[in-house]
CSV table of N, CA and C in Angstrom, one decimal:
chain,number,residue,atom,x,y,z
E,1,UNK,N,118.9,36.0,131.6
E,1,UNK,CA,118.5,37.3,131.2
E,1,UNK,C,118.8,38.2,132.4
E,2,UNK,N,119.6,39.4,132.4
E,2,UNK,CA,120.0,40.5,133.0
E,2,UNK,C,118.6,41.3,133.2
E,3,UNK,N,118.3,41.5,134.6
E,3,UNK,CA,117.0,42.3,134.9
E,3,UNK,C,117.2,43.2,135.7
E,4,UNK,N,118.7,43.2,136.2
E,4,UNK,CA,119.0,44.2,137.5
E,4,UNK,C,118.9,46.0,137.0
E,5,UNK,N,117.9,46.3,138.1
E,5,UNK,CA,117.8,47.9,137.6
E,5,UNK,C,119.0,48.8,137.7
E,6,UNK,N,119.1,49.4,136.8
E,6,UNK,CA,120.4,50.2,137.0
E,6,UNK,C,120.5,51.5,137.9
E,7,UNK,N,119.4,52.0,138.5
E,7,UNK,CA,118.7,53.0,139.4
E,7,UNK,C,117.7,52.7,140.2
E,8,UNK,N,117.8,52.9,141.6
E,8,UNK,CA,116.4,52.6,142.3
E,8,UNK,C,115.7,52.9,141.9
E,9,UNK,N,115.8,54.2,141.5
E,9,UNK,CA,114.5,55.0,141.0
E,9,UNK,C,113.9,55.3,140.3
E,10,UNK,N,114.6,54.7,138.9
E,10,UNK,CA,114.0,54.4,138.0
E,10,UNK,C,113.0,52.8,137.5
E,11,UNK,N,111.6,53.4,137.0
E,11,UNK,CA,111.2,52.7,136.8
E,11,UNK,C,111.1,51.8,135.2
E,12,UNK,N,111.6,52.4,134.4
E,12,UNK,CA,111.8,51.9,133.1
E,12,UNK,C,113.5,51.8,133.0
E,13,UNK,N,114.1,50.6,132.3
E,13,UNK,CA,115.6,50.7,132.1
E,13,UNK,C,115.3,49.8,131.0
E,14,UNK,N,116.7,49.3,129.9
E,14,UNK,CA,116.8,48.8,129.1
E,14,UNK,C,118.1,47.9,129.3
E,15,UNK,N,117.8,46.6,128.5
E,15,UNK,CA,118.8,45.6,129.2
E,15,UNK,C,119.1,44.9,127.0
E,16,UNK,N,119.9,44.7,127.1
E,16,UNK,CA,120.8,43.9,126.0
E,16,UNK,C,119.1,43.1,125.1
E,17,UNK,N,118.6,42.8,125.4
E,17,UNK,CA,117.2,41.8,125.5
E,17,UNK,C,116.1,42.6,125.5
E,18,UNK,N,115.7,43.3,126.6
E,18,UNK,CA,114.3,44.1,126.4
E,18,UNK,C,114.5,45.4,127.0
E,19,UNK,N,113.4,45.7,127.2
E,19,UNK,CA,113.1,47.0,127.5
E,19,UNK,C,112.1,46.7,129.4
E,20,UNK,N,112.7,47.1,130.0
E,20,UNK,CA,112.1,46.3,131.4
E,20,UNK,C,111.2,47.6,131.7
E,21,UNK,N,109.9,47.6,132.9
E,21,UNK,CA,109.0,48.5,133.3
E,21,UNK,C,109.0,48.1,134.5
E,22,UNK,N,109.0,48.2,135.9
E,22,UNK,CA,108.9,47.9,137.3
E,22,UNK,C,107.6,49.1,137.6
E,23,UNK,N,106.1,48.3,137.9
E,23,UNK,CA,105.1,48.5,138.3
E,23,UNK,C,104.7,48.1,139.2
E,24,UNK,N,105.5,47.2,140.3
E,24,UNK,CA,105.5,46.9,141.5
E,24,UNK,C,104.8,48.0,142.5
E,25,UNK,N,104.1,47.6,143.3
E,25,UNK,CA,103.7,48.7,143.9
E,25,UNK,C,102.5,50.0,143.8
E,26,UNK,N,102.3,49.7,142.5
E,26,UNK,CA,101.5,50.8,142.0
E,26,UNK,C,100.2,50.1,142.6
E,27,UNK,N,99.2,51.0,142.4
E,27,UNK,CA,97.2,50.4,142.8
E,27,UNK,C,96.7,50.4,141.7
E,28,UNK,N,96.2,49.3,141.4
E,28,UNK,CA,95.4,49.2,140.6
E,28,UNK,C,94.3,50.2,139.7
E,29,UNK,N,94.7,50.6,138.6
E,29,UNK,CA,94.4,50.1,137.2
E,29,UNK,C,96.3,51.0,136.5
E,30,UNK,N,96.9,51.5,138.1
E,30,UNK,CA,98.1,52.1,137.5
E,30,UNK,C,98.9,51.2,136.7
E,31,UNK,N,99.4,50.1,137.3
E,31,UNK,CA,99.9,48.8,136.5
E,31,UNK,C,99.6,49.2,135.0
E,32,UNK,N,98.4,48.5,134.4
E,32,UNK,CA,98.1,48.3,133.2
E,32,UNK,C,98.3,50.0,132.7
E,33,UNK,N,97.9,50.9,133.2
E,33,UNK,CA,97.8,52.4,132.2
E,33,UNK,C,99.6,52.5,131.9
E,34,UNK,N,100.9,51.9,133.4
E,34,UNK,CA,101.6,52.7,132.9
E,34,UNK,C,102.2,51.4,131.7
E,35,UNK,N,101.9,50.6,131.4
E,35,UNK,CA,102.8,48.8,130.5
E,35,UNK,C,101.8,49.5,129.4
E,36,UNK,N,100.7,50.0,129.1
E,36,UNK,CA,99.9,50.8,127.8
E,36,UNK,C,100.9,51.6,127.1
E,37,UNK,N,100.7,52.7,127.9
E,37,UNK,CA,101.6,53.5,127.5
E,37,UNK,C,102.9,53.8,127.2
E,38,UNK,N,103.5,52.7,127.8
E,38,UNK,CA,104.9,52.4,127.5
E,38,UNK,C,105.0,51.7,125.5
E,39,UNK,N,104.0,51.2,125.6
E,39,UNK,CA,103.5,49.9,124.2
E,39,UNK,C,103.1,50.8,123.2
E,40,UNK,N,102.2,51.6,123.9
E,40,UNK,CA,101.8,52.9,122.6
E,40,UNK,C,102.0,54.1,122.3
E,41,UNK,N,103.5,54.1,122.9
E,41,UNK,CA,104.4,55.5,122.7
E,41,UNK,C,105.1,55.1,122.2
E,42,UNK,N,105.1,54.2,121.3
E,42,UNK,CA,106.1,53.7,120.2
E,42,UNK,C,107.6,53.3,119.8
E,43,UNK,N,107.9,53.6,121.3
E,43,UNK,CA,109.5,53.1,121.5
E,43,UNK,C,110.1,52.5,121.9
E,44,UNK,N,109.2,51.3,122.0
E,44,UNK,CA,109.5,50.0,122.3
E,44,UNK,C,109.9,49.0,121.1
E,45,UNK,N,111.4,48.9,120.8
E,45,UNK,CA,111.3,48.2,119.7
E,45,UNK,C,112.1,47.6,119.9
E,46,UNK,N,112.0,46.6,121.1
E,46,UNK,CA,112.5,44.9,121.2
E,46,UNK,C,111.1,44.4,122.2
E,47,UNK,N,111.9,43.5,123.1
E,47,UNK,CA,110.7,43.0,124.0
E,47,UNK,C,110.2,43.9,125.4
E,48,UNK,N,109.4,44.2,125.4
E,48,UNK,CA,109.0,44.7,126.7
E,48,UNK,C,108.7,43.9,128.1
E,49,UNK,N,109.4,43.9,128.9
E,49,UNK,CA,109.8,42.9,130.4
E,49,UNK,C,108.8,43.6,131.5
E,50,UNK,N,107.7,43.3,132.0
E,50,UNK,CA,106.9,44.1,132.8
E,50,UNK,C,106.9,43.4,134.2
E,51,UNK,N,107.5,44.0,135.2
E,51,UNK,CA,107.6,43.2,136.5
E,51,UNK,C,106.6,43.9,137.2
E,52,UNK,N,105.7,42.9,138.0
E,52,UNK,CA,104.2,43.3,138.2
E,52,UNK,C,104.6,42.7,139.8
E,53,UNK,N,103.0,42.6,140.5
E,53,UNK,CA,103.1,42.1,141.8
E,53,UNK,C,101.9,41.2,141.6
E,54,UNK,N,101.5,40.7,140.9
E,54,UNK,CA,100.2,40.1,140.6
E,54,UNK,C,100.4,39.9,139.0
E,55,UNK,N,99.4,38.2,139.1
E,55,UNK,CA,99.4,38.2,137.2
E,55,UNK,C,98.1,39.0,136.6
E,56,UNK,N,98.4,39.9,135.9
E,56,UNK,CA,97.6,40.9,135.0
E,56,UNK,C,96.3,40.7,133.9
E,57,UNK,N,95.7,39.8,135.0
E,57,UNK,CA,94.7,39.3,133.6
E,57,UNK,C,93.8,40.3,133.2
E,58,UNK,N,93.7,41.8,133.2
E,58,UNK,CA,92.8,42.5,132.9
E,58,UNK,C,94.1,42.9,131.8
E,59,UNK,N,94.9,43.2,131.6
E,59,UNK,CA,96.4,43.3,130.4
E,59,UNK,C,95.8,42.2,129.1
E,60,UNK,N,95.9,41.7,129.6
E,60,UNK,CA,95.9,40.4,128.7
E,60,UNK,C,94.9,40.5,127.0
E,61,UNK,N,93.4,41.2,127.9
E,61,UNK,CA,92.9,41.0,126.0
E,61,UNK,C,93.3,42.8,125.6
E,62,UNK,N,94.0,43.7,126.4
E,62,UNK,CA,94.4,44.9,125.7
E,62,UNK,C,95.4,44.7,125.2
E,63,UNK,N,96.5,43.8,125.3
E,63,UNK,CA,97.6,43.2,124.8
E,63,UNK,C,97.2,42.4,123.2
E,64,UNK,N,96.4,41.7,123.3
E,64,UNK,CA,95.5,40.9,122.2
E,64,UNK,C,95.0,41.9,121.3
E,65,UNK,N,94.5,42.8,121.9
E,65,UNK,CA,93.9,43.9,120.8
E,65,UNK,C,95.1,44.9,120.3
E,66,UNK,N,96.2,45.0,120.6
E,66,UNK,CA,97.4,45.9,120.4
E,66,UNK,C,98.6,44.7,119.3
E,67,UNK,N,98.1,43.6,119.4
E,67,UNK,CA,98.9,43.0,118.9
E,67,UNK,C,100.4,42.7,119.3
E,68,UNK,N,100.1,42.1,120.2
E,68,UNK,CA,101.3,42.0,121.8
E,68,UNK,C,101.3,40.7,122.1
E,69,UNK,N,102.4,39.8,121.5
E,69,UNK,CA,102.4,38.4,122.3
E,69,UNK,C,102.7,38.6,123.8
E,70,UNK,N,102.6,37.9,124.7
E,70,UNK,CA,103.0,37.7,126.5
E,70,UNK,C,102.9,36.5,126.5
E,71,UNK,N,103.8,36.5,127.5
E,71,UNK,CA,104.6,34.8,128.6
E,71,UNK,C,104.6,35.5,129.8
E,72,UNK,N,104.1,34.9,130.6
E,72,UNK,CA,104.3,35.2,132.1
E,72,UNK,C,105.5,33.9,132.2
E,73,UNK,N,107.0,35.1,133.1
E,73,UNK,CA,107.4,34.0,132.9
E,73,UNK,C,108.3,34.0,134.7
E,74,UNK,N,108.8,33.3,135.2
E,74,UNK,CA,109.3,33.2,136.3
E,74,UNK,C,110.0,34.2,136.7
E,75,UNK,N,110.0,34.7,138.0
E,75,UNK,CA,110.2,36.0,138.4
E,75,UNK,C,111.2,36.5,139.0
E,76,UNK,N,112.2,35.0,139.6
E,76,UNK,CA,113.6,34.9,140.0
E,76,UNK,C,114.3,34.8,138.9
E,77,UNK,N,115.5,36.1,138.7
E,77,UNK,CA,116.6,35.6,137.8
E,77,UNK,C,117.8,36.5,138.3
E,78,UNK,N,118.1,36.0,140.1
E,78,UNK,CA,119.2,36.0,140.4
E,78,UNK,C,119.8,37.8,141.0
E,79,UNK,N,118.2,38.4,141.1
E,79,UNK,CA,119.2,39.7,141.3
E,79,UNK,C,117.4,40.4,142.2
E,80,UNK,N,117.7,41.0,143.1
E,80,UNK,CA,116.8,41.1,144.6
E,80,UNK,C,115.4,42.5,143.6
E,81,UNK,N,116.0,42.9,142.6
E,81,UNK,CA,114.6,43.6,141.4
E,81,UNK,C,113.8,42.8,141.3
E,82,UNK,N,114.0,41.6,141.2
E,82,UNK,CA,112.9,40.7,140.4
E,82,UNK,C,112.8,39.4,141.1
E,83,UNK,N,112.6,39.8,142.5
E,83,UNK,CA,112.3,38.5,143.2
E,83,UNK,C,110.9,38.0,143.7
E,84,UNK,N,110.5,39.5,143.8
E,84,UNK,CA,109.0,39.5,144.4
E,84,UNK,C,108.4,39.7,142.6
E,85,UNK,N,106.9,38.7,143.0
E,85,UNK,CA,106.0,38.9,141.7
E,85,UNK,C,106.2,38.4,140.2
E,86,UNK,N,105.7,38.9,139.4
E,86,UNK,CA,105.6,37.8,138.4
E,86,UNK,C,106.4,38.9,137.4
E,87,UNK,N,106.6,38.2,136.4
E,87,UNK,CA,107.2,39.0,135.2
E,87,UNK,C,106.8,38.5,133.7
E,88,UNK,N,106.0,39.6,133.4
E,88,UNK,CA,105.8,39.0,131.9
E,88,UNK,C,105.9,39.7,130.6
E,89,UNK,N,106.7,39.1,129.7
E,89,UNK,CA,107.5,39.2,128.6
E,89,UNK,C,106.4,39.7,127.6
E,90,UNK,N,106.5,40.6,127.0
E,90,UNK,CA,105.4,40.8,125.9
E,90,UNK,C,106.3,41.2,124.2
E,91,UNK,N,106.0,41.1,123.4
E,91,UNK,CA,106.9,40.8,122.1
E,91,UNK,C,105.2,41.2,120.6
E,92,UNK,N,105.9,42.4,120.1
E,92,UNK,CA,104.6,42.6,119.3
E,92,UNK,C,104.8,41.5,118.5
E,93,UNK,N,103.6,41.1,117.9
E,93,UNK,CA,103.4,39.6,116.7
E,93,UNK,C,104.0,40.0,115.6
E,94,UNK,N,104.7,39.4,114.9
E,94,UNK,CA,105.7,39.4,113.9
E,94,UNK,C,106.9,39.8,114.1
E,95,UNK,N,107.5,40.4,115.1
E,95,UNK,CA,108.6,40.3,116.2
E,95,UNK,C,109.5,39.3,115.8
C-alpha cells in the first residue's frame, strides 16, 4: 500500500486504497477530534488510513459506536511518512 504524502503540508491525501489522515504530532484529544470528523463529514467512501503517534485506545469504542471496523496495522511501508507510529486502517461495517 502507497502511503507517501503528496504535500508536506498537507494533512489529509487520498491514495488508490484509502483516504490517509496524518495526526502525528497533534496533543491530545486533537488526534481523535480530527479522525471524528474526518468519519462524520461524510466523505469518506473507501477506507480511512489514520497515521497516529500512539495506539488510540480512547478511538476505539467511538469507532464501535459509529460503526467503523479498525486494524492497527504496521507502520513501515517503505516511504519516511509513515515510519514513526502506528497506523490504523478503519473500514465502515458492511464495507
Amino acid at each position: 500500500m502507497s502511503c507517501a504524502r503528496p504535500e508536506k503540508e498537507s494533512r489529509i491525501w487520498r491514495t488508490a486504497d484509502a483516504v490517509h489522515i496524518d495526526v502525528r504530532g497533534l496533543d491530545p484529544p486533537e488526534p481523535m477530534i480530527a479522525i471524528l470528523r474526518a468519519l462524520d463529514g461524510g466523505e469518506i467512501d473507501t477506507a480511512l488510513v489514520a497515521h497516529l503517534d500512539r495506539d488510540p485506545i480512547f478511538l476505539y469504542p467511538e469507532l464501535d459506536d459509529r460503526g467503523w471496523n479498525h486494524e492497527l496495522m504496521a507502520s513501515s511501508c517503505g516511504s519516511g511518512d509513515c515510519e514513526d507510529g502506528v497506523m490504523l486502517r478503519m473500514v465502515r461495517w458492511g464495507s
